mmCIF file of C-alpha atoms and ligand atoms in Angstrom:
data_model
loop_
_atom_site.group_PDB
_atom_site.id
_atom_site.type_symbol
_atom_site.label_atom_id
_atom_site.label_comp_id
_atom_site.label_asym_id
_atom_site.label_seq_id
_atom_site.Cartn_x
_atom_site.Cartn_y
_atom_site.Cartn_z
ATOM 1 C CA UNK R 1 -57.419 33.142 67.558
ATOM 2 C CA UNK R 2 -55.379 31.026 65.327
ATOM 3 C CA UNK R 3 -56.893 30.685 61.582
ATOM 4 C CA UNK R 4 -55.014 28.048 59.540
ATOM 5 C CA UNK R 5 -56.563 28.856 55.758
ATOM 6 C CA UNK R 6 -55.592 26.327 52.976
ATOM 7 C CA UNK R 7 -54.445 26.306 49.779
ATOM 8 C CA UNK R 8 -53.398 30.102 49.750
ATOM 9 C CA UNK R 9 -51.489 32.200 46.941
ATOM 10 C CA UNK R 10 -48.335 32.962 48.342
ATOM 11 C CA UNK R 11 -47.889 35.758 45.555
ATOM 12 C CA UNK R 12 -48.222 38.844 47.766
ATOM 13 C CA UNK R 13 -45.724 37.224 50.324
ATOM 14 C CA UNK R 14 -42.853 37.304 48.681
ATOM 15 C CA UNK R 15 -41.338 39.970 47.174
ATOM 16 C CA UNK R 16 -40.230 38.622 43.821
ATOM 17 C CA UNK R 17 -44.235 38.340 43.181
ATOM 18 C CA UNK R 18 -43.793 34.487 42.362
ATOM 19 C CA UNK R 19 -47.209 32.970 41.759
ATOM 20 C CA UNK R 20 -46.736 29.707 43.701
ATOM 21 C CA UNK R 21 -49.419 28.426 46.668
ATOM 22 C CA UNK R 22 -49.098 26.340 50.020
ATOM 23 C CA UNK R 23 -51.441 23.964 51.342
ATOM 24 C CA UNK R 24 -51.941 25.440 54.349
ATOM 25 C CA UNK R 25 -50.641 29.386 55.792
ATOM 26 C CA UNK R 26 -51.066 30.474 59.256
ATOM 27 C CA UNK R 27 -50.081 34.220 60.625
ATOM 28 C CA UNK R 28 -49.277 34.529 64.561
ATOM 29 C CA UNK R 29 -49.897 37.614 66.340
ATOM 30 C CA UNK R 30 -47.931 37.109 69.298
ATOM 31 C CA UNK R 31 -45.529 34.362 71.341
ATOM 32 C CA UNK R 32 -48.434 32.632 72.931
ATOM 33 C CA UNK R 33 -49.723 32.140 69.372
ATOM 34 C CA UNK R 34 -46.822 29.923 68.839
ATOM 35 C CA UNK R 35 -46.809 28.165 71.566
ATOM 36 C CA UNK R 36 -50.541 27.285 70.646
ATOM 37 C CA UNK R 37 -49.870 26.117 66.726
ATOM 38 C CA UNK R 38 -47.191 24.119 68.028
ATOM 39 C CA UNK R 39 -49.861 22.163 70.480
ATOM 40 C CA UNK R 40 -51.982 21.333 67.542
ATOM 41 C CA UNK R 41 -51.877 17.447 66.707
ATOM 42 C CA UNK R 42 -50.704 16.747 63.389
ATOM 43 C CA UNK R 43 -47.899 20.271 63.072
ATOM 44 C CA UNK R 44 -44.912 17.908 64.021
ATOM 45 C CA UNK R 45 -45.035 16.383 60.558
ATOM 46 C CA UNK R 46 -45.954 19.291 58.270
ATOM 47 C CA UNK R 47 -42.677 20.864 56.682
ATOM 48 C CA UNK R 48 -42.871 24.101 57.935
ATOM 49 C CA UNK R 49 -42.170 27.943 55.911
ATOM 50 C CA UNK R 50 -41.272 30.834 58.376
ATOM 51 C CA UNK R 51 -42.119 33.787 56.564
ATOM 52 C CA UNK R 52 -41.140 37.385 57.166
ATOM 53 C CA UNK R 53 -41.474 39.599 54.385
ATOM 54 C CA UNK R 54 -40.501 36.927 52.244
ATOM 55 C CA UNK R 55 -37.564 39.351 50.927
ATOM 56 C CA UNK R 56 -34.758 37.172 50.865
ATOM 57 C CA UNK R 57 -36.915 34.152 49.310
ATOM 58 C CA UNK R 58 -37.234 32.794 45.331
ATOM 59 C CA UNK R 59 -39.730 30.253 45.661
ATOM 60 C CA UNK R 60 -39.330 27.327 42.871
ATOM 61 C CA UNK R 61 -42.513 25.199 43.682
ATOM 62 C CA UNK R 62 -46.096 24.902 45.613
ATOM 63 C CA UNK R 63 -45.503 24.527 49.183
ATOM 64 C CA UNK R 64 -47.020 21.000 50.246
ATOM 65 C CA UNK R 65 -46.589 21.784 54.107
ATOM 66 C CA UNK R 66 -47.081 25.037 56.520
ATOM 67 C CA UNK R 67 -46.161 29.005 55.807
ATOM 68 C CA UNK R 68 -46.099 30.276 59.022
ATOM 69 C CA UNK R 69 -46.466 34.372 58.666
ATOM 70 C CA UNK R 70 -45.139 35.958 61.412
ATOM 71 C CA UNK R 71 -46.839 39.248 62.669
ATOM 72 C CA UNK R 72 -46.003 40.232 66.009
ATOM 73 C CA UNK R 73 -46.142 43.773 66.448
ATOM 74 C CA UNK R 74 -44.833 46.728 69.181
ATOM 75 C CA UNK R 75 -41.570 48.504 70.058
ATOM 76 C CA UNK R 76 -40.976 48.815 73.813
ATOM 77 C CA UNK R 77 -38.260 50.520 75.760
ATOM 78 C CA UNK R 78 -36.533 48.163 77.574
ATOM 79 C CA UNK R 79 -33.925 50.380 79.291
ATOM 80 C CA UNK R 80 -31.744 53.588 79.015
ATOM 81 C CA UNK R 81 -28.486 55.217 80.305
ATOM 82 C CA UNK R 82 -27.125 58.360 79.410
ATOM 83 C CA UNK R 83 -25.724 57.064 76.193
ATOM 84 C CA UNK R 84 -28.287 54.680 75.065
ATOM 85 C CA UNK R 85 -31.325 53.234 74.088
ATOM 86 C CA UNK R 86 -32.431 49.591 74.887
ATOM 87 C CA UNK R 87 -35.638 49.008 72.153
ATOM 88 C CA UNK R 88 -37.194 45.355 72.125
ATOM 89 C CA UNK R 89 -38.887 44.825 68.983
ATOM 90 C CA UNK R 90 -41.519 42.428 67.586
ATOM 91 C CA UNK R 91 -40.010 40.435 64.812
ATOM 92 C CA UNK R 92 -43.148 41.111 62.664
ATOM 93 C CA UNK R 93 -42.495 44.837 62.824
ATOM 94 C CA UNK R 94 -41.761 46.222 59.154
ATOM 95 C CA UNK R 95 -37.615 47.025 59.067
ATOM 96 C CA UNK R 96 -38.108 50.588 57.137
ATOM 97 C CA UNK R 97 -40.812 51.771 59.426
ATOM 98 C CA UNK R 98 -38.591 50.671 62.740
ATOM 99 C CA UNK R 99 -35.481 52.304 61.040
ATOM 100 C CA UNK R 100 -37.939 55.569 60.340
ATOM 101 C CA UNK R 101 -39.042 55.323 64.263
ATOM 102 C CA UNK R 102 -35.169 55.970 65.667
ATOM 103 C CA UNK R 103 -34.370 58.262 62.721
ATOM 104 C CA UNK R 104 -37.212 60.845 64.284
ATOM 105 C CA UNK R 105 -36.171 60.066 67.800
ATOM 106 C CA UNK R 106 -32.600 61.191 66.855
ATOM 107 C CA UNK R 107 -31.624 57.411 68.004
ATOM 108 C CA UNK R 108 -28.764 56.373 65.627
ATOM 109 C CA UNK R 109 -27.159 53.229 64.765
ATOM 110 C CA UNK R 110 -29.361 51.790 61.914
ATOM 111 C CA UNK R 111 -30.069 54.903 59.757
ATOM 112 C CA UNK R 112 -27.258 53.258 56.951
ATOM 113 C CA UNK R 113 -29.977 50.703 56.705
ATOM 114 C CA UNK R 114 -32.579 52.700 55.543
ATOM 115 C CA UNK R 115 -35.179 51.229 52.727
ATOM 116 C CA UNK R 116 -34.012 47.863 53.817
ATOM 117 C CA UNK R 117 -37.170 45.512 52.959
ATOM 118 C CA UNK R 118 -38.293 43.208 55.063
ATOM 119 C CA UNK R 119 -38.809 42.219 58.743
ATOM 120 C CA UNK R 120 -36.934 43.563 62.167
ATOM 121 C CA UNK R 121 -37.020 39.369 62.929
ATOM 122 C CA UNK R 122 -35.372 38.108 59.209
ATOM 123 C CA UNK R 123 -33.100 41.015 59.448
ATOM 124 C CA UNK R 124 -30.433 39.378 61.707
ATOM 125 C CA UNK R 125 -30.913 36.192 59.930
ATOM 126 C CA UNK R 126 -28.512 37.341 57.677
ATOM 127 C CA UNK R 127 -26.995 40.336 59.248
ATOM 128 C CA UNK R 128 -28.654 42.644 57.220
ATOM 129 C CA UNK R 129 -26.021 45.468 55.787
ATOM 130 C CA UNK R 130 -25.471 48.215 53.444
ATOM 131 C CA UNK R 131 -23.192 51.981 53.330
ATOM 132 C CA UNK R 132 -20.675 50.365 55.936
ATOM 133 C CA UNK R 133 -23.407 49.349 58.715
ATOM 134 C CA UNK R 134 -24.374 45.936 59.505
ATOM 135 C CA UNK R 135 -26.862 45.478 61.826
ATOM 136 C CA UNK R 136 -24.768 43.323 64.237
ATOM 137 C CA UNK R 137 -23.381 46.576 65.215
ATOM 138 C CA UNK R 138 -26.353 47.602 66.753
ATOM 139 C CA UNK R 139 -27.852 44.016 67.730
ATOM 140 C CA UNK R 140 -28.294 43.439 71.766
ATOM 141 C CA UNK R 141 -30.288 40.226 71.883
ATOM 142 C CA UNK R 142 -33.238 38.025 70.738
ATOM 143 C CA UNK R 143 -35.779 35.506 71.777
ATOM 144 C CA UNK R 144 -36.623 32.843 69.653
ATOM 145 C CA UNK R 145 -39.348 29.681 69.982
ATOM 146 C CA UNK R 146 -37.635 26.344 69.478
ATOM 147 C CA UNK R 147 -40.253 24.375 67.058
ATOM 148 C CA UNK R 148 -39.327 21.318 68.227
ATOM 149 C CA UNK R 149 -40.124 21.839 72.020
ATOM 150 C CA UNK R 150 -41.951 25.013 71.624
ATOM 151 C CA UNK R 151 -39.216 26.530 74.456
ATOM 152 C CA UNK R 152 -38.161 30.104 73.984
ATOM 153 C CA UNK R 153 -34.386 31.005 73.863
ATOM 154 C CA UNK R 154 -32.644 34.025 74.396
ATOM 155 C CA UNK R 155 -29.871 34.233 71.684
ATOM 156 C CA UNK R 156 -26.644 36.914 72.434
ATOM 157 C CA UNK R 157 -24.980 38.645 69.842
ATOM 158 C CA UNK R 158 -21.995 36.169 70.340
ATOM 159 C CA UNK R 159 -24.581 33.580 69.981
ATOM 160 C CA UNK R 160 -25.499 34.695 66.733
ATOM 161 C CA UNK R 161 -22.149 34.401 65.083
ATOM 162 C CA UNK R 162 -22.816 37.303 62.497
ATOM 163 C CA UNK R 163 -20.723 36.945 59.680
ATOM 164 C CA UNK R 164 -21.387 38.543 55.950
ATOM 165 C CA UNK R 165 -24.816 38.322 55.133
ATOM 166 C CA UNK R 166 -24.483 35.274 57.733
ATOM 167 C CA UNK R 167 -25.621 34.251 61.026
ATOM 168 C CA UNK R 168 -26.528 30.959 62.950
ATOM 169 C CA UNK R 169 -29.710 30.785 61.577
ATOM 170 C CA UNK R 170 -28.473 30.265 58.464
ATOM 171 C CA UNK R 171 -26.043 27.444 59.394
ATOM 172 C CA UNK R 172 -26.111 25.052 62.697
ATOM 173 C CA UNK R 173 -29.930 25.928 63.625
ATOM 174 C CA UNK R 174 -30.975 26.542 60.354
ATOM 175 C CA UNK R 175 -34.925 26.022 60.810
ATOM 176 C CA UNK R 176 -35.104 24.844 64.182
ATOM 177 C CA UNK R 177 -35.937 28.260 65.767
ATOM 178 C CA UNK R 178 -39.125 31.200 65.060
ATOM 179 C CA UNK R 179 -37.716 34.846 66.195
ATOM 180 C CA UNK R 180 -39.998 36.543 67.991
ATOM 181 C CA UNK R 181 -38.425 39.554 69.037
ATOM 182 C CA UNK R 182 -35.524 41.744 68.694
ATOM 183 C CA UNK R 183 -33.800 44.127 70.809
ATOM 184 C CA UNK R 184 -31.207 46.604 69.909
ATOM 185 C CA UNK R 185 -29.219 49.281 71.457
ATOM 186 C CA UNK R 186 -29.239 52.654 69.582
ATOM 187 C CA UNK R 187 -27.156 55.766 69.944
ATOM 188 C CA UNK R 188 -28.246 59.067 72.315
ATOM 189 C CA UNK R 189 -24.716 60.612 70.498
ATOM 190 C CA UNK R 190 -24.792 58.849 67.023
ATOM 191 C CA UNK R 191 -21.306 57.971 65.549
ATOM 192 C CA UNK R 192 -21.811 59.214 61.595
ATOM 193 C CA UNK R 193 -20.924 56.173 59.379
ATOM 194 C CA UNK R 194 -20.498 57.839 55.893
ATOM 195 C CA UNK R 195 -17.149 56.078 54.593
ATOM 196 C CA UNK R 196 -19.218 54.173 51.852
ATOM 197 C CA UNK R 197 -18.160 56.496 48.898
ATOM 198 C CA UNK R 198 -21.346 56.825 47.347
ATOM 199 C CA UNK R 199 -23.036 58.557 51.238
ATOM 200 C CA UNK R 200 -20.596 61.581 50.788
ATOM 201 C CA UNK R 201 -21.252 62.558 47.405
ATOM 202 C CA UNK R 202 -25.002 62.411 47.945
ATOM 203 C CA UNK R 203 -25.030 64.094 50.788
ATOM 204 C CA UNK R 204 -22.903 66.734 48.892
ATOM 205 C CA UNK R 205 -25.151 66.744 45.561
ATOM 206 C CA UNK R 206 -27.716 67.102 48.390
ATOM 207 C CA UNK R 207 -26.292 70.273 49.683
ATOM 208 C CA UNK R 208 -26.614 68.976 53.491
ATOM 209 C CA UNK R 209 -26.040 71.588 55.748
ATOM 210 C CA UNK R 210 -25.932 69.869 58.815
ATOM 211 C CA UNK R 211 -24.479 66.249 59.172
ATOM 212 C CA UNK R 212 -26.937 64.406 61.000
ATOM 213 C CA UNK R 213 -28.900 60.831 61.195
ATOM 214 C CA UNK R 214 -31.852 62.182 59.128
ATOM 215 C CA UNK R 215 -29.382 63.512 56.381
ATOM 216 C CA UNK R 216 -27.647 59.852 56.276
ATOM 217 C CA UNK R 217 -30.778 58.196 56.432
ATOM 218 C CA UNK R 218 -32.291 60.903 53.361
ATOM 219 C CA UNK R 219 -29.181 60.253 51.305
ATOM 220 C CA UNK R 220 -29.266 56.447 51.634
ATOM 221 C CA UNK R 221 -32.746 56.697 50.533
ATOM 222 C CA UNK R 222 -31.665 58.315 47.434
ATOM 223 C CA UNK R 223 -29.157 56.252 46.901
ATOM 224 C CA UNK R 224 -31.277 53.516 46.923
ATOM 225 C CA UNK R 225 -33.671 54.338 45.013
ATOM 226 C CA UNK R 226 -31.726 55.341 42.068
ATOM 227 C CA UNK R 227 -30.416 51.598 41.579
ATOM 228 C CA UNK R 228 -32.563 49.296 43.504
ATOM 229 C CA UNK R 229 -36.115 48.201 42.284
ATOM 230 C CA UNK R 230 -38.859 49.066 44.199
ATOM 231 C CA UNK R 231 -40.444 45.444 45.197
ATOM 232 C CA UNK R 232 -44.003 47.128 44.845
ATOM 233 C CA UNK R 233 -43.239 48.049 41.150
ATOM 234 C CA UNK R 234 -40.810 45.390 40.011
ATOM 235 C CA UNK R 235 -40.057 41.589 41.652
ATOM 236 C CA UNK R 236 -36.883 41.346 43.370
ATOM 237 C CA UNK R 237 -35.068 39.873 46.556
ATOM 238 C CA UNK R 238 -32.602 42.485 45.813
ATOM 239 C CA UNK R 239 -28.808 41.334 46.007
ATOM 240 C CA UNK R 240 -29.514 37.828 44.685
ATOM 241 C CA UNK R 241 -25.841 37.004 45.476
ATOM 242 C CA UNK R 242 -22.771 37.547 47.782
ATOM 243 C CA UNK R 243 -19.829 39.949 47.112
ATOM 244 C CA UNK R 244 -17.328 36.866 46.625
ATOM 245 C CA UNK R 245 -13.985 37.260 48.611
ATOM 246 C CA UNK R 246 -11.523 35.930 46.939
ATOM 247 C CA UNK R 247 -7.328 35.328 47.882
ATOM 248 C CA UNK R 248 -5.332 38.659 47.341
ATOM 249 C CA UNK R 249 -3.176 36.769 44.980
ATOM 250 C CA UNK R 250 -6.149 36.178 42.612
ATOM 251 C CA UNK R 251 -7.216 39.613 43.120
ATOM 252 C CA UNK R 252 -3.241 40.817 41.863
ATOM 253 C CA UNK R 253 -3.904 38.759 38.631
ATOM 254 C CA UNK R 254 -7.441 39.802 38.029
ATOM 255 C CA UNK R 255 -6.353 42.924 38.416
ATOM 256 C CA UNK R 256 -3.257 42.952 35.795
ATOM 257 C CA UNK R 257 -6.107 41.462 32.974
ATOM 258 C CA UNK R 258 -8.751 44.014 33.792
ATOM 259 C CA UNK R 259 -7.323 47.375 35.586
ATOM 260 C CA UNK R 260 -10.783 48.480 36.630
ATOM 261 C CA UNK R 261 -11.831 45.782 38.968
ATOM 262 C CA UNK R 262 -12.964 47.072 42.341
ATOM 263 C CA UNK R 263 -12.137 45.438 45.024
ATOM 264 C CA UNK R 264 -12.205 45.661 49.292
ATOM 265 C CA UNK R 265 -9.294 44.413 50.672
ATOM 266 C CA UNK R 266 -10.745 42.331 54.009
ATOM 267 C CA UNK R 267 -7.236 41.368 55.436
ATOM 268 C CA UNK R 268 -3.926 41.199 53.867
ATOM 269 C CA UNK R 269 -5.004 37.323 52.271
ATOM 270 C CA UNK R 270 -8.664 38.605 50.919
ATOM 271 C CA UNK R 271 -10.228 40.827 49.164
ATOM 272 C CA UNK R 272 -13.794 41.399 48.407
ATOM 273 C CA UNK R 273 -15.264 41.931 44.536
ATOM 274 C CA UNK R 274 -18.371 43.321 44.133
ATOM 275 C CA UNK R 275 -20.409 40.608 42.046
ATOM 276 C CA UNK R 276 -22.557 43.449 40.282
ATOM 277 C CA UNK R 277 -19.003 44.470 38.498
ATOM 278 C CA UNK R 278 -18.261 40.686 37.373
ATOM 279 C CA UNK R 279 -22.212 39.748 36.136
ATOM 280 C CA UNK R 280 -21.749 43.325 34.614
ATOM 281 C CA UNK R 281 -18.362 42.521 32.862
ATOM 282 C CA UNK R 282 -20.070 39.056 31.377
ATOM 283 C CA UNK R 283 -22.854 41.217 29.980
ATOM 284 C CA UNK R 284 -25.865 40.495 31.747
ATOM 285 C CA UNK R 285 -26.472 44.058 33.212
ATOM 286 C CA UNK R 286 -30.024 44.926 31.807
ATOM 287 C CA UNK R 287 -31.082 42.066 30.220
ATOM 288 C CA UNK R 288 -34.476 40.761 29.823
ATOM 289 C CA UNK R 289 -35.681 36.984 28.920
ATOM 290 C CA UNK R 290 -39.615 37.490 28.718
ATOM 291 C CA UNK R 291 -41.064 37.851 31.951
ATOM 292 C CA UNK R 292 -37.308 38.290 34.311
ATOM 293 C CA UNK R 293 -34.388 39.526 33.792
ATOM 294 C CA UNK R 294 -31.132 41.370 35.228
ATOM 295 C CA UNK R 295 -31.660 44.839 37.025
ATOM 296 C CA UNK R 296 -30.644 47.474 34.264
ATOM 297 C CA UNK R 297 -29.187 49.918 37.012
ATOM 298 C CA UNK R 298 -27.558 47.172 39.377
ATOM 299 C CA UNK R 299 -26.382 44.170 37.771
ATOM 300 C CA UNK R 300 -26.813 42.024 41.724
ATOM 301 C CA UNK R 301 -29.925 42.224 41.335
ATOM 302 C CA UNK R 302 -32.467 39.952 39.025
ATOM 303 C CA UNK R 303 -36.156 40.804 39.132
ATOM 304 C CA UNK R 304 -39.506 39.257 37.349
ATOM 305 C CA UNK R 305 -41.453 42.148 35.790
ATOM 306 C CA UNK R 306 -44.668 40.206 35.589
ATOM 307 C CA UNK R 307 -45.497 36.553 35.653
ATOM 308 C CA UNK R 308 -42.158 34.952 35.930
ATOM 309 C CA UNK R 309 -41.615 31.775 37.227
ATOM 310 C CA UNK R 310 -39.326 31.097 40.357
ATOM 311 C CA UNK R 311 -37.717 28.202 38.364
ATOM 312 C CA UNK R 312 -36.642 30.278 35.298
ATOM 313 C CA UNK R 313 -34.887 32.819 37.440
ATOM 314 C CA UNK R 314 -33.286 29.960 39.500
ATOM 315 C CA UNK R 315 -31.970 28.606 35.925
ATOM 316 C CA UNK R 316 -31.112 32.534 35.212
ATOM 317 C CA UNK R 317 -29.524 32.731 38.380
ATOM 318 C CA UNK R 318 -27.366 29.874 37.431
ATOM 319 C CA UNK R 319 -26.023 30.682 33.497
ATOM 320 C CA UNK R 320 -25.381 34.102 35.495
ATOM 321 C CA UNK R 321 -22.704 31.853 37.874
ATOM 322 C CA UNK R 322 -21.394 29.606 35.204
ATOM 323 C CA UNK R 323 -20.487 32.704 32.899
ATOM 324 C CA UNK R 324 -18.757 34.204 36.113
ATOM 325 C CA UNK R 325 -16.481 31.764 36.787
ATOM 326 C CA UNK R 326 -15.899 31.003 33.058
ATOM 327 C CA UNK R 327 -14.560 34.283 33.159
ATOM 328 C CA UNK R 328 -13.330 35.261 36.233
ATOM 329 C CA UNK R 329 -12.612 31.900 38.045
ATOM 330 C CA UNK R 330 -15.150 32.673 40.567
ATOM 331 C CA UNK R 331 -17.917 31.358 41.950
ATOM 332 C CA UNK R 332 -20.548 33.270 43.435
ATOM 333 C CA UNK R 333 -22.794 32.054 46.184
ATOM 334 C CA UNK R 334 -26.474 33.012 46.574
ATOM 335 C CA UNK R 335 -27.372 35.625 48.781
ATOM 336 C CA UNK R 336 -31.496 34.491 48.670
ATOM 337 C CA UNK R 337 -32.849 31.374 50.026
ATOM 338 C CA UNK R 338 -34.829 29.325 47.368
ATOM 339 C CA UNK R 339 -37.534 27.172 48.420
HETATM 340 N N1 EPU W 1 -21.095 47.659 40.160
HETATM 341 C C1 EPU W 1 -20.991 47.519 38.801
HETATM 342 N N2 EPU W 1 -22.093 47.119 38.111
HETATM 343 C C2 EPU W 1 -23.287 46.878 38.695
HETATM 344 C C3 EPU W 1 -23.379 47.011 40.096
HETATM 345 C C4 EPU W 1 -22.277 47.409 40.820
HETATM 346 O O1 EPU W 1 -19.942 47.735 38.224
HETATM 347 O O2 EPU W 1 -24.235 46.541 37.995
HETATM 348 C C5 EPU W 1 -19.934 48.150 40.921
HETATM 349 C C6 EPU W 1 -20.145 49.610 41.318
HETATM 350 O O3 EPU W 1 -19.703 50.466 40.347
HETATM 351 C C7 EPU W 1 -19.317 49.725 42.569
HETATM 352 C C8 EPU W 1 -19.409 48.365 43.184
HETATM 353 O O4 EPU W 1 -19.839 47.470 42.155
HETATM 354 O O5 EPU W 1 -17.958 49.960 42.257
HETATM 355 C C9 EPU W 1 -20.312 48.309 44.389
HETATM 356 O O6 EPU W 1 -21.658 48.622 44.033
HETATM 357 P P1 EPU W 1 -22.764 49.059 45.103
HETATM 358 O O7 EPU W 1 -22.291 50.185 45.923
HETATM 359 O O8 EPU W 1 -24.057 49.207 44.397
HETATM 360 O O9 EPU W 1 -22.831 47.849 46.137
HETATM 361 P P2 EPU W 1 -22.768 46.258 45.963
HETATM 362 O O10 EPU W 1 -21.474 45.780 46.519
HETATM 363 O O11 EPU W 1 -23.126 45.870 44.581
HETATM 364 C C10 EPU W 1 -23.686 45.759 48.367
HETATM 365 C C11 EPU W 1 -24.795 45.004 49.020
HETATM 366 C C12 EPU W 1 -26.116 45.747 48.866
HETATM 367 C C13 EPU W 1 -25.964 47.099 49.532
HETATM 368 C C14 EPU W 1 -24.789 47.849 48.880
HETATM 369 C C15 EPU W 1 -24.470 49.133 49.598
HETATM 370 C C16 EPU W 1 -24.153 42.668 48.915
HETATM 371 C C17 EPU W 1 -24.417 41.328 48.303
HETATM 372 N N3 EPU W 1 -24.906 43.680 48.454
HETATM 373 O O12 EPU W 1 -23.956 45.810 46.972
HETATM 374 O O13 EPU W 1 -27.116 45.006 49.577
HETATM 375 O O14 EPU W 1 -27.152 47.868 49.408
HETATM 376 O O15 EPU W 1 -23.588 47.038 48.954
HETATM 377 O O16 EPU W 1 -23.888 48.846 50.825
HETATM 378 O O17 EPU W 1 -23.300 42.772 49.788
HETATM 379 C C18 EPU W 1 -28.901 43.456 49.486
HETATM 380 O O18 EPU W 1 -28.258 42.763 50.277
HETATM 381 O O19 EPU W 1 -30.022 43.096 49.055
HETATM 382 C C19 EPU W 1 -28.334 44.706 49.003
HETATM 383 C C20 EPU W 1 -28.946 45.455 48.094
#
């Protein structure tokens, strides 16, 4: 049965903790469930919220239209060869506990992105990545419920034209579509992804003795939680914005002025700069205004320890970018969505 409540705190939706409400909220258990809400008279014409975890979200303002929560649970197996594993999904399935579920069945493929909050159905919204993995690697297919017509689509990984932190749903159908479910093809023989420098030296300080999926996903974990904030203790989205790439002859310059700047090189024309190292550089790193403030262990990230406002971080957010590219000469885009 479909419950539409109004005027609901959306506070313990999102994972900054912003204090902001929505006229009306609905959560849906299951496909049919959307097909039914998008029956109802009168839903056309609401602006509509899909929420997941609401982990990649600053909201700015009340709501005046529809959150729609999505909670469709299960994982199924959908097929299997000798080499792999076909798993569908539900989108409303938490991303941690799904990565914990193929960790334990020795099924690799997503293990890098361990501790990832959020939702299995926001995480190929924007190609979820982290230590060298980005789930597009392991992404087969998904359905989705156009919320115009209410029709269900099957979307292809070529469909989804995964970029960096990118995807489709974030550019030509931005909106139109409600993921229901997501299915992925994991590893029987797991390839080991530990290039990302900071994966070999914890699994070394860790003293692994065997080199397995566990061990990656333990050592992520770690990682992780020695410079991320934990959204149940502090506020946070975390990265609040993209690793700019810049042109390799910018990079040469920057890189005469200020010898220490990491960079990625992409192709032989780009190279990517990690945005912690430039917000870092401008002095940010750590500090607090009040109620939010700058991650003191990873400079990416901001985070409201208490009461902030979505508004003040958005105006945070953007002296962060203008001192940047005062700098630097570069802009960086936002990785979260504001509403
Ligand atoms: N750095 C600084 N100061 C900082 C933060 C980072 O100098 O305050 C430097 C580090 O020393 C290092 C480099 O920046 O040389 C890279 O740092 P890190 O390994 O922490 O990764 P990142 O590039 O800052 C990206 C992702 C993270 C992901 C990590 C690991 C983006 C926008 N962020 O961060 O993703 O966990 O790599 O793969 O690409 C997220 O998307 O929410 C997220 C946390």
């Amino acid at each position: 049965m479909l419950t539409i409540q109004s005027n609901v705190s959306l506070k313990s939706y999102n994972t900054f903790g912003i204090d902001v409400s929505t006229r009306y909220l609905v959560e849906v258990d299951n496909d049919q469930d959307i097909q039914t809400l998008f029956q109802l008279p009168d839903i056309q014409s609401l602006p509509k919220l899909i929420l997941g975890g609401g982990s990649n979200l600053l909201l700015t303002q009340d709501f005046n239209g529809l959150v729609i929560k999505i909670n469709i649970k299960g994982i199924e197996t959908v097929k299997e060869d000798q080499n792999h594993v076909w798993l569908r999904v539900g989108a409303g399935e938490n991303w941690h506990e799904f990565v914990m579920y193929c960790v334990e069945r020795g099924l690799g493929g997503i293990e890098n992105l361990s501790l990832i909050p959020g939702t299995v159905g926001a995480a190929p919204m924007q190609n979820i990545g982290a230590y060298g993995v980005e789930i597009k690697d392991t992404f087969d297919r998904l359905e989705a419920v156009d919320i115009s017509t209410g029709i269900k689509r099957v979307f292809t990984n070529a469909d989804c034209r995964f970029g960096y932190r990118d995807s489709v749903f974030k550019n030509e159908v931005k909106g139109q579509y409600i993921i229901s479910n997501v299915q992925f093809r994991l590893d029987k023989n797991p390839v080991l992804h530990l290039s990302y420098g900071d994966i070999q030296k914890t699994l070394e300080q860790m003293s692994v003795k065997e080199l397995t999926i566990k061990a990656i996903s333990e050592a992520v974990i770690k990682i992780r939680r020695s410079k991320l904030p934990d959204p149940a203790e502090i506020g946070n989205a975390g990265s609040f914005f993209k690793n700019p790439e810049i042109p390799a002859s910018q990079y040469e310059i920057l890189k005469s002025e200020y010898p220490d700047i990491p960079g990625y090189v992409i192709n032989e024309e780009i190279v990517k700069v990690p945005a912690g190292w430039l917000i870092e550089q401008c002095g940010w790193k750590g500090k607090r205004f009040g109620t939010i403030g700058v991650h003191t262990r990873q400079a990416l990230v901001l985070v409201n320890y208490s009461g902030g406002k979505g508004l003040e971080i958005k105006q945070l957010s953007e002296k962060i970018q203008a001192s940047v590219e005062e700098r630097f000469g570069i802009y960086l885009h936002t990785e979260v969505n504001f509403v």
